[in-house]
PDB file of C-alpha atoms and ligand atoms in Angstrom:
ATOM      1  CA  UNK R 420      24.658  61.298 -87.408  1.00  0.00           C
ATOM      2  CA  UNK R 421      21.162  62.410 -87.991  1.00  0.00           C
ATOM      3  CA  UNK R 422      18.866  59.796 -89.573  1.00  0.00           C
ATOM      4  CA  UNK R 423      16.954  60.349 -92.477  1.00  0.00           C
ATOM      5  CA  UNK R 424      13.003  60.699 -92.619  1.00  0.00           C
ATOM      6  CA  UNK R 425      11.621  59.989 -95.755  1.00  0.00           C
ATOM      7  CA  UNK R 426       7.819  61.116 -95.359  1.00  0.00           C
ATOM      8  CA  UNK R 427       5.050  60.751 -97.825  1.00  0.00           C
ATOM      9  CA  UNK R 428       2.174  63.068 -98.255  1.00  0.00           C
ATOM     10  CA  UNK R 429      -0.732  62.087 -99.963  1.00  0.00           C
ATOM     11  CA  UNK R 430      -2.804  64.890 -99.541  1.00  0.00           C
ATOM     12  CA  UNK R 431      -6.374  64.289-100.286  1.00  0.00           C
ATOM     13  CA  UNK R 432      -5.636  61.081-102.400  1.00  0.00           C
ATOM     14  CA  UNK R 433      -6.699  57.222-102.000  1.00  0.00           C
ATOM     15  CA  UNK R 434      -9.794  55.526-100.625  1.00  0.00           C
ATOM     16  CA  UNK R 435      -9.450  52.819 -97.844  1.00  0.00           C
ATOM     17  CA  UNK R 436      -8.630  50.158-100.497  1.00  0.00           C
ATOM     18  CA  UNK R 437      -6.183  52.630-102.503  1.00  0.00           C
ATOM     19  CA  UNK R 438      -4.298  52.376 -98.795  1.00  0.00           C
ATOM     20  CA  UNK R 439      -4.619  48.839 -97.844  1.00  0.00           C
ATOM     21  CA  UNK R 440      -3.247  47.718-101.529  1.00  0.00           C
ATOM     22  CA  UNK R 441      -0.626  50.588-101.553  1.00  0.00           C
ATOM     23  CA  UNK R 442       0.763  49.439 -98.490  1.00  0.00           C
ATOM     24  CA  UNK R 443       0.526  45.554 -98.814  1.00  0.00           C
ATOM     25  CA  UNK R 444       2.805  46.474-102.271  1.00  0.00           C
ATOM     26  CA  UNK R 445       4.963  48.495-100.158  1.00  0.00           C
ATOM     27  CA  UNK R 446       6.078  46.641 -97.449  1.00  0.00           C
ATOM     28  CA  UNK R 447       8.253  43.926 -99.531  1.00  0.00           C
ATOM     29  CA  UNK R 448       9.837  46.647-101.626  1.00  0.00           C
ATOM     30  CA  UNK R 449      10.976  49.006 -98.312  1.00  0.00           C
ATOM     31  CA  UNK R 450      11.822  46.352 -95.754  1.00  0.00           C
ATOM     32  CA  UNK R 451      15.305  46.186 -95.942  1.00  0.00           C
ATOM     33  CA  UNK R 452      15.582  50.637 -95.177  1.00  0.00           C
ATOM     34  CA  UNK R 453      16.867  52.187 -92.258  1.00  0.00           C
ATOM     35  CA  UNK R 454      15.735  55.364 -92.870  1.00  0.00           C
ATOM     36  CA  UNK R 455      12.688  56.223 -91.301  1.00  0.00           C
ATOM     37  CA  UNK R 456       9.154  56.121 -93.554  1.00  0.00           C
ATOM     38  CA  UNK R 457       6.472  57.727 -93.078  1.00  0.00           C
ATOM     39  CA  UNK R 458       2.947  57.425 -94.906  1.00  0.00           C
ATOM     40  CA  UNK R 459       0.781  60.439 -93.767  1.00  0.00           C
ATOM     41  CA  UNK R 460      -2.376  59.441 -95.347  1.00  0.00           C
ATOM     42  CA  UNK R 461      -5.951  60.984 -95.338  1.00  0.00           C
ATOM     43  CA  UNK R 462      -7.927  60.985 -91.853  1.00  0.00           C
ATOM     44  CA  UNK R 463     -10.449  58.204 -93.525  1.00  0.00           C
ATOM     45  CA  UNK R 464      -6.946  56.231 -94.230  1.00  0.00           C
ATOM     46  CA  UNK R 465      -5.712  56.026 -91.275  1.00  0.00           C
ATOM     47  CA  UNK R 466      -7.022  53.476 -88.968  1.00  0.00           C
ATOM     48  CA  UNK R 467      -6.365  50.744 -91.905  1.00  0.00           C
ATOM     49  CA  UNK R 468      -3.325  52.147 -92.931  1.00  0.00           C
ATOM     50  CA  UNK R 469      -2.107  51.528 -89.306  1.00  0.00           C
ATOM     51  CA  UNK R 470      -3.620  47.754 -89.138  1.00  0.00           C
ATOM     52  CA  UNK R 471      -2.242  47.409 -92.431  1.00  0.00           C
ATOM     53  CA  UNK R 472       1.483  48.553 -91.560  1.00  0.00           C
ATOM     54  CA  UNK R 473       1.219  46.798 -87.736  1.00  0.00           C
ATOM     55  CA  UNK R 474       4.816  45.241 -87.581  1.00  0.00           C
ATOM     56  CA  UNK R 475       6.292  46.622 -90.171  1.00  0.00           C
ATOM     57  CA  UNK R 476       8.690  48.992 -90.681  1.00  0.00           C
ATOM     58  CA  UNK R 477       6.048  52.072 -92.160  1.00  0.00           C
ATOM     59  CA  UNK R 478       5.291  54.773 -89.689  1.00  0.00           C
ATOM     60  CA  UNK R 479       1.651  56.414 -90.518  1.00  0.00           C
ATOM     61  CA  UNK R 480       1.163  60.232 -89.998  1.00  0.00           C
ATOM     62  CA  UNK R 481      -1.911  62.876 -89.798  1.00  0.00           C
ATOM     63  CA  UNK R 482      -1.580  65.426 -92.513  1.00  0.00           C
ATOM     64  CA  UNK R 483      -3.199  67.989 -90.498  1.00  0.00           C
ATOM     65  CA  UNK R 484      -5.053  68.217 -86.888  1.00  0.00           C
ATOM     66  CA  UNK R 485      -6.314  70.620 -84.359  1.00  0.00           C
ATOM     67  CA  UNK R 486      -5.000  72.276 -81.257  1.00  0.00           C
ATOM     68  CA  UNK R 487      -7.606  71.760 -78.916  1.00  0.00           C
ATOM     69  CA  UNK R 488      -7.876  68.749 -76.775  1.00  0.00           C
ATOM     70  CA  UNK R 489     -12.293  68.786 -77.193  1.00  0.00           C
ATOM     71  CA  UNK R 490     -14.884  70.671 -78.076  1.00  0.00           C
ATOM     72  CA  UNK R 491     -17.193  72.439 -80.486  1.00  0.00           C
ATOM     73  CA  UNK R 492     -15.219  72.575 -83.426  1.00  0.00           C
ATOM     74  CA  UNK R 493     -17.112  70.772 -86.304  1.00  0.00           C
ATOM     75  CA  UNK R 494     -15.101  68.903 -88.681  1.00  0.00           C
ATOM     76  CA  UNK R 495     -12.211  68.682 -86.503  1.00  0.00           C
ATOM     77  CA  UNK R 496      -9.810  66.034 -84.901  1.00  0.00           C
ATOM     78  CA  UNK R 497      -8.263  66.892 -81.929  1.00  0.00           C
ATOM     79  CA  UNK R 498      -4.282  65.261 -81.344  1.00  0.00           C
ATOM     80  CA  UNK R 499      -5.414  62.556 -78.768  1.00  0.00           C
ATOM     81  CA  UNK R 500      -7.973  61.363 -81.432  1.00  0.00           C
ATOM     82  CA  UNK R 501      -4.601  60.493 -84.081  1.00  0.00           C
ATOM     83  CA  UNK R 502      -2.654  59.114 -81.400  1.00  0.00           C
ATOM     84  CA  UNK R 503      -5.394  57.118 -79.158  1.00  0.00           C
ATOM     85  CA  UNK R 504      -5.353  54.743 -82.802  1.00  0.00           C
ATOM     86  CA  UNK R 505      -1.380  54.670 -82.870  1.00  0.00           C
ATOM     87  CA  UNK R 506      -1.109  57.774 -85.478  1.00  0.00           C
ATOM     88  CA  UNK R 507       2.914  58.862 -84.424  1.00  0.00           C
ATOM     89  CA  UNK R 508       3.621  61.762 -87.020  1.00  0.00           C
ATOM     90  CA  UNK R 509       1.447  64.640 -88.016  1.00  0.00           C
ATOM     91  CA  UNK R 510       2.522  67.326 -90.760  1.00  0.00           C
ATOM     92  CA  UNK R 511       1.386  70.903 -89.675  1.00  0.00           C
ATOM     93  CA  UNK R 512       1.480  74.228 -91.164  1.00  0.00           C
ATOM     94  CA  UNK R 513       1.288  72.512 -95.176  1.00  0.00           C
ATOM     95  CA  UNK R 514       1.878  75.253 -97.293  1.00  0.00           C
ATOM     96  CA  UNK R 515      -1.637  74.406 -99.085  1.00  0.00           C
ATOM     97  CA  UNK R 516      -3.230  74.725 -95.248  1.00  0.00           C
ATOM     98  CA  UNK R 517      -1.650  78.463 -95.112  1.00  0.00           C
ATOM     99  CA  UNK R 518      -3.031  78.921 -98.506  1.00  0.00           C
ATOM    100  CA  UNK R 519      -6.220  77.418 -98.682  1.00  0.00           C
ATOM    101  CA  UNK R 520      -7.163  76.741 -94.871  1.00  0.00           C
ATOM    102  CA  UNK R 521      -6.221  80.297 -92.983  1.00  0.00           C
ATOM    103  CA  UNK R 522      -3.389  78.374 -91.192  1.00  0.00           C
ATOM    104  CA  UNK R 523      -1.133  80.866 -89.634  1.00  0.00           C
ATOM    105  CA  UNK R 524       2.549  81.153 -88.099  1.00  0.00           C
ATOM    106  CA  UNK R 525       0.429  81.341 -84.567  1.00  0.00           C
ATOM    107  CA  UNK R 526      -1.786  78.451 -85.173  1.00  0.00           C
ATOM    108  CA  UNK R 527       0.979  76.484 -86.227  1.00  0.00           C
ATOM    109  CA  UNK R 528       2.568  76.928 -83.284  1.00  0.00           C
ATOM    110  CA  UNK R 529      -0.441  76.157 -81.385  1.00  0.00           C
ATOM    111  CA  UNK R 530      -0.120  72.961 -82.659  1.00  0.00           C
ATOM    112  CA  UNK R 531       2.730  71.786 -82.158  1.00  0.00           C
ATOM    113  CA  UNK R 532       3.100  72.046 -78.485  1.00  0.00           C
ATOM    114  CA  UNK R 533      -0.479  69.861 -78.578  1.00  0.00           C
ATOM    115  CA  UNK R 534       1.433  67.662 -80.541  1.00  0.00           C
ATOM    116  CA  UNK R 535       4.372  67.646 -77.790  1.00  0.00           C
ATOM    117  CA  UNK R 536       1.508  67.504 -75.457  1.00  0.00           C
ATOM    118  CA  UNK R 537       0.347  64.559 -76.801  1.00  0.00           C
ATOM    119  CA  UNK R 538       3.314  62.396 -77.787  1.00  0.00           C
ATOM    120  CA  UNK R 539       2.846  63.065 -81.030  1.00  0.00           C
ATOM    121  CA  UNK R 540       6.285  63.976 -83.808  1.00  0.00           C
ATOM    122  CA  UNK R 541       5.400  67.228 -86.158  1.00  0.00           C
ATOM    123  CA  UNK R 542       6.326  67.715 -89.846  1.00  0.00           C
ATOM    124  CA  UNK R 543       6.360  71.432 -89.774  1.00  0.00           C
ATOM    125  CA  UNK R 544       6.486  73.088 -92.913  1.00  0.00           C
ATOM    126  CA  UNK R 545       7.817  76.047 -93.912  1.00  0.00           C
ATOM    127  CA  UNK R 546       8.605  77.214 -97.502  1.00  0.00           C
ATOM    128  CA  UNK R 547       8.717  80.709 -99.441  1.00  0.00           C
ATOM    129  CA  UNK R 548       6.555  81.733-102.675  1.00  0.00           C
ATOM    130  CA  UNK R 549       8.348  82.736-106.232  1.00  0.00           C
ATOM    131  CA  UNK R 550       7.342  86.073-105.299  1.00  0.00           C
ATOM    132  CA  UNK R 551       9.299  85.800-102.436  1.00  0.00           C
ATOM    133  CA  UNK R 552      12.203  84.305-103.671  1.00  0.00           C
ATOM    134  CA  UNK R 553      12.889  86.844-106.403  1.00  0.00           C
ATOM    135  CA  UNK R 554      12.388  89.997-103.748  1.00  0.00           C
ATOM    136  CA  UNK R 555      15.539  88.088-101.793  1.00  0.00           C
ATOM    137  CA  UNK R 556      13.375  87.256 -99.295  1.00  0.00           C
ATOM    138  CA  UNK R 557      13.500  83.523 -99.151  1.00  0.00           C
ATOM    139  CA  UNK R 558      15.943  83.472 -95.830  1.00  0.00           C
ATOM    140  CA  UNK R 559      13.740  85.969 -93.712  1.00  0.00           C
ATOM    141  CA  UNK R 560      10.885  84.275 -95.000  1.00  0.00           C
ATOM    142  CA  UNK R 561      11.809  80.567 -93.651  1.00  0.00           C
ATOM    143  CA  UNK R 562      13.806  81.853 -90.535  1.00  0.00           C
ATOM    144  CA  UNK R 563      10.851  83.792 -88.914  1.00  0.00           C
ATOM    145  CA  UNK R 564       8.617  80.614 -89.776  1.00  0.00           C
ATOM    146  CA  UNK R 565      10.394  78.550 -88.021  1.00  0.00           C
ATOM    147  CA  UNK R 566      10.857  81.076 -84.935  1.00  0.00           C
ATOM    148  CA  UNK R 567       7.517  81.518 -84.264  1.00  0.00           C
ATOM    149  CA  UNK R 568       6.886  78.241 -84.967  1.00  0.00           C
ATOM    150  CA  UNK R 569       8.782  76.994 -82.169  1.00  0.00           C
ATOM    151  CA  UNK R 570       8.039  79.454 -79.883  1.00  0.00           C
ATOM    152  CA  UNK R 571       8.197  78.699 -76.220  1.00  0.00           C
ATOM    153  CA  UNK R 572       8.915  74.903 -76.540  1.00  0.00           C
ATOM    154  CA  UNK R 573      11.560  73.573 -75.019  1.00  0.00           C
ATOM    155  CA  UNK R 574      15.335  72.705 -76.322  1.00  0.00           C
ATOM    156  CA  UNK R 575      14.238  69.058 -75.635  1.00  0.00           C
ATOM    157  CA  UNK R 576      11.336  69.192 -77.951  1.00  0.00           C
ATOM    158  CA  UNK R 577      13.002  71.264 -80.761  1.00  0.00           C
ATOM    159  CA  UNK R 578      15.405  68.456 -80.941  1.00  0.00           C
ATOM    160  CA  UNK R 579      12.673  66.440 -81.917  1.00  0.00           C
ATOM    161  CA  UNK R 580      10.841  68.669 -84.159  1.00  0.00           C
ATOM    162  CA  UNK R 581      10.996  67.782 -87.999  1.00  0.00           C
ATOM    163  CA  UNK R 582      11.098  70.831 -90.588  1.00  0.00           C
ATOM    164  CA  UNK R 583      10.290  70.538 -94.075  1.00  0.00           C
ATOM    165  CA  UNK R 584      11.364  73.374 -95.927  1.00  0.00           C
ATOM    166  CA  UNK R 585       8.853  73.500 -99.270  1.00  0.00           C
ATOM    167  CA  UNK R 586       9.545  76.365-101.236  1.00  0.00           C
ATOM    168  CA  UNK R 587       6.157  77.184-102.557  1.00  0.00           C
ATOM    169  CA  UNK R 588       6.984  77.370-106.531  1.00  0.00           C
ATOM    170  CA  UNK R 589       8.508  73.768-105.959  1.00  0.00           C
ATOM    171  CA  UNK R 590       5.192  72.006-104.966  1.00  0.00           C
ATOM    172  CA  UNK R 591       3.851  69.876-107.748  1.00  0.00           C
ATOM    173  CA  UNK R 592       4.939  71.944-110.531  1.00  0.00           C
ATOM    174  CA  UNK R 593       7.924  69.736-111.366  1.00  0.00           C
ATOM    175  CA  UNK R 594      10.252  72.464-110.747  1.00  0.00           C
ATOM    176  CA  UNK R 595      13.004  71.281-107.924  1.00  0.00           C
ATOM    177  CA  UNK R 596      15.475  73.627-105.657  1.00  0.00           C
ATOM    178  CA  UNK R 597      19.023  72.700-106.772  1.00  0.00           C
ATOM    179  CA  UNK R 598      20.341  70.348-104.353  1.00  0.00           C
ATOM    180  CA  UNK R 599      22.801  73.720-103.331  1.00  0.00           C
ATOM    181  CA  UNK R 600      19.620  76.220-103.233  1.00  0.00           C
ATOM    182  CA  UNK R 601      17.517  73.256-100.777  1.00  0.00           C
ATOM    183  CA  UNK R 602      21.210  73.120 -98.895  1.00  0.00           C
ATOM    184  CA  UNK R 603      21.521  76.600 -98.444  1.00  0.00           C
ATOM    185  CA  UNK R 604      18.203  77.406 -97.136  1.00  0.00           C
ATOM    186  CA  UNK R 605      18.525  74.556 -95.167  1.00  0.00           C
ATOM    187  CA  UNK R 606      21.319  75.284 -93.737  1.00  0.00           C
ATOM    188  CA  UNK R 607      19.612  78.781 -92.687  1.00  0.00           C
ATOM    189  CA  UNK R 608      17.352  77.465 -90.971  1.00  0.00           C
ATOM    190  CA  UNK R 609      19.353  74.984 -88.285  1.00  0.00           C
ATOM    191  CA  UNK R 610      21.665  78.071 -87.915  1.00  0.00           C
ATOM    192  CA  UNK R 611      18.935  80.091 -86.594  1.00  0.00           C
ATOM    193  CA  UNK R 612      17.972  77.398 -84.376  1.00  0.00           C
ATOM    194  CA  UNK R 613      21.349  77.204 -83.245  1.00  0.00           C
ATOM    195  CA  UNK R 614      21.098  80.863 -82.876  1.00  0.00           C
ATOM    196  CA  UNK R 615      18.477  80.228 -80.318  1.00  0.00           C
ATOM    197  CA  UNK R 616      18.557  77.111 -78.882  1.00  0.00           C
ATOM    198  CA  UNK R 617      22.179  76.165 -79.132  1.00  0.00           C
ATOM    199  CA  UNK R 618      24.388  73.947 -81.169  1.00  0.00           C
ATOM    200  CA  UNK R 619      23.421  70.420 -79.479  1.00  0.00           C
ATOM    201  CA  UNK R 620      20.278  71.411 -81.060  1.00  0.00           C
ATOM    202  CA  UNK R 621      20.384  72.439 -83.865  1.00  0.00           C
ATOM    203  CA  UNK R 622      22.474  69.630 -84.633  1.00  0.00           C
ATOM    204  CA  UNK R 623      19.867  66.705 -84.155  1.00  0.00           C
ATOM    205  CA  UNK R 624      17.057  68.569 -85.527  1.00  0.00           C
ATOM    206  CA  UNK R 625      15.948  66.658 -88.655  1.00  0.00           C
ATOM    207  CA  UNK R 626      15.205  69.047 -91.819  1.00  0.00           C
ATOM    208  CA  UNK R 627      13.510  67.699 -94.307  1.00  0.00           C
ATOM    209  CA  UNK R 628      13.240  68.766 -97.950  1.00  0.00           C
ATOM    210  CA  UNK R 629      10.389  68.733-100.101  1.00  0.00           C
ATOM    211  CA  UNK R 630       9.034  70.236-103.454  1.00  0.00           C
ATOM    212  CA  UNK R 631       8.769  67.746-106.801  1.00  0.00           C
ATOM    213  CA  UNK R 632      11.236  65.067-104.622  1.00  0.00           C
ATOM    214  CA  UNK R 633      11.255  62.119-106.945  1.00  0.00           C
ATOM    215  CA  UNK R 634      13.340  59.149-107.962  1.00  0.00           C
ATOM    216  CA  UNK R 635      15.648  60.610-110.305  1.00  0.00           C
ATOM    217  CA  UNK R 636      16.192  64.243-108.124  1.00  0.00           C
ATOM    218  CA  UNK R 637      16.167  62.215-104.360  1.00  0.00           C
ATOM    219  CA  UNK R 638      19.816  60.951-104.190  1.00  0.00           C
ATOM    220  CA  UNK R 639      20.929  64.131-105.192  1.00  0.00           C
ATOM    221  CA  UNK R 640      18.917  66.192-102.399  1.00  0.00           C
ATOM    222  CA  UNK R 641      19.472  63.622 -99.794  1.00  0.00           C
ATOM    223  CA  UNK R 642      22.992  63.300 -99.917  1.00  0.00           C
ATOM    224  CA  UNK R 643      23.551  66.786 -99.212  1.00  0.00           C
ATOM    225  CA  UNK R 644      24.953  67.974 -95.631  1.00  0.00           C
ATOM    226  CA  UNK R 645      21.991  69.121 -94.212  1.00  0.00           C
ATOM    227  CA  UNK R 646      19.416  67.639 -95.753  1.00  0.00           C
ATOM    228  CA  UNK R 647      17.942  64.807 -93.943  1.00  0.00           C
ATOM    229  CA  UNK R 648      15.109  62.874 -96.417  1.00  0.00           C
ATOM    230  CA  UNK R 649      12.461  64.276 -97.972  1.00  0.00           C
ATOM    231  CA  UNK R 650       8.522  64.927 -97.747  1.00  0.00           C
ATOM    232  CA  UNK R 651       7.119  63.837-100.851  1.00  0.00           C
ATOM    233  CA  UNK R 652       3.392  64.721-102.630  1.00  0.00           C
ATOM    234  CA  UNK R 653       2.816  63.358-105.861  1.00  0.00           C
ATOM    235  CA  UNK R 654       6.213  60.855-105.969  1.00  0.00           C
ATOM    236  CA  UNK R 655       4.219  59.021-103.165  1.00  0.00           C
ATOM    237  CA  UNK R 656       1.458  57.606-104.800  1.00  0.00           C
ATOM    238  CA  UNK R 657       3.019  54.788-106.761  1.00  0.00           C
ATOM    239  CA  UNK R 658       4.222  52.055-104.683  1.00  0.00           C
ATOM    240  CA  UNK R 659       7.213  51.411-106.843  1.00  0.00           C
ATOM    241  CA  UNK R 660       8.351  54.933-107.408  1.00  0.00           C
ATOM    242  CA  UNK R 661       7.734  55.963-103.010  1.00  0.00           C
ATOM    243  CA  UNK R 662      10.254  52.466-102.824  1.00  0.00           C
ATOM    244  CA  UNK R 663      13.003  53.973-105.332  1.00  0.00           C
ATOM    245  CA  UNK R 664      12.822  57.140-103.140  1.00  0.00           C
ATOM    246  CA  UNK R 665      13.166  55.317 -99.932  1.00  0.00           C
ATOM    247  CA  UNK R 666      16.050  53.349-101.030  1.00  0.00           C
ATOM    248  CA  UNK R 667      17.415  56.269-102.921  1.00  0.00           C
ATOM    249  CA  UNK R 668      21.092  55.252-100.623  1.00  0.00           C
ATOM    250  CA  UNK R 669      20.715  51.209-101.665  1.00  0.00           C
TER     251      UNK R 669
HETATM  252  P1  LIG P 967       5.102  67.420-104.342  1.00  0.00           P
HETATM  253  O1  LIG P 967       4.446  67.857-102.948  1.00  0.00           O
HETATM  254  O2  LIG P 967       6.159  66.388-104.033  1.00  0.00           O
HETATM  255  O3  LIG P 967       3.985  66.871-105.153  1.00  0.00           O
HETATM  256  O4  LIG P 967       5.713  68.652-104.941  1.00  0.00           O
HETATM  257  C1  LIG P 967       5.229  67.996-101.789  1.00  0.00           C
HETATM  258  C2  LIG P 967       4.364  68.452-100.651  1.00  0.00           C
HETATM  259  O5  LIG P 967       3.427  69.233-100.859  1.00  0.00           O
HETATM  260  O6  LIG P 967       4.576  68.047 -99.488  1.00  0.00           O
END
């Protein structure tokens, strides 16, 4: 049985405070989960989100990093920076990066073998635009993502990979894949990774869903074969409503 990752994305949200009192409310309310949570929180968040969540059951992620291990590269933090502070998780390839940032299929998968390299668990997104999706394209679309990538890592770190297939025209417009559409395309995606890297696994690879998750759509998603939890945007910022989500099987 796979588990299920709930992760929350906050994007550029919440000052150090915003964090600290965000997680203090959370930690009563999700203490009693087994799946996994995940707060990936600003870079200026993250060092007291992590003293904030010590002992507790709240993992805290990147939402973004860079491939290199040092250099000249203004403005950017490298993976040993996130994890010499404890950071475990780190979401790459964010549909809004592709869009806004230049992030590509190849720098994606730069980054993720520096996150391998550096003990670090990827949220990899992947996710088609309306456009897309009403040329028929959606499958080809997410299946050569994820190909590329996971190019050249090994079957023992795909296993350990998380996806999170976002269609584009589901994030933060309120508009949510049918549980069956999210299953489907899913479901497309672990086949092609069984395709390549066998059925062992594709099997444990954990795929998330995300795209206007929220307390009254997440039971629906998550309880769906392949589906396994959620990343969440907007749903995330209230304490209460990030807790419903997270117990969405209580
Ligand atoms: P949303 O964002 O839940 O606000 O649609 C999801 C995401 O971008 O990860």
């Amino acid at each position: 049985m796979r588990k299920k990752i709930i992760a929350g994305n906050w994007k550029m949200n919440k000052l150090p405070n915003e964090a600290i009192d965000f997680i203090d409310k959370l930690i009563p309310l999700v203490k009693n989960t087994e799946n996994e949570l995940v707060l990936c929180v600003p870079y200026t968040d993250l060092f007291y989100s992590l003293l904030t969540a010590q002992k507790t059951n709240i993992k805290i992620g990147a939402q973004n990093m860079h491939f290199e291990e040092k250099g000249a590269y203004t403005g950017e933090v490298a993976p040993s920076m996130l994890k010499s502070i404890g950071v475990e998780y780190v979401i790459i390839g964010h549909s809004e990066r592709r869009q806004y940032f230049n992030e590509t299929d190849e720098s994606v998968n730069k980054k993720v073998k520096a996150a391998f390299l550096n003990s670090l668990k990827p949220i990899v997104c992947v996710g088609e635009t309306l456009e897309q999706r009403e040329k028929g394209k959606t499958e080809e679309i997410i299946t050569t993502q994820t190909t590329l990538a996971l190019e050249g890592l090994t079957p023992e770190q795909v296993k350990n990979v998380i996806i999170a297939y976002e269609p584009i025209w589901a994030i933060g417009t309120g508009k949510t894949a049918t549980s069956e559409d999210a299953n489907n395309s899913i479901k497309a995606i672990r086949d092609k990774i069984c395709q390549i890297y066998g059925q062992n696994v594709s099997e444990s690879v954990i795929i998330q869903y995300g795209g206007s998750v929220k307390s009254t759509n997440c039971k629906e998603l998550f309880t769906m074969p392949d589906i396994d939890g959620g990343l969440v945007g907007g749903a995330s910022l209230d304490p209460e409503e990030f807790a419903k989500i997270v117990n969405y099987d209580k």
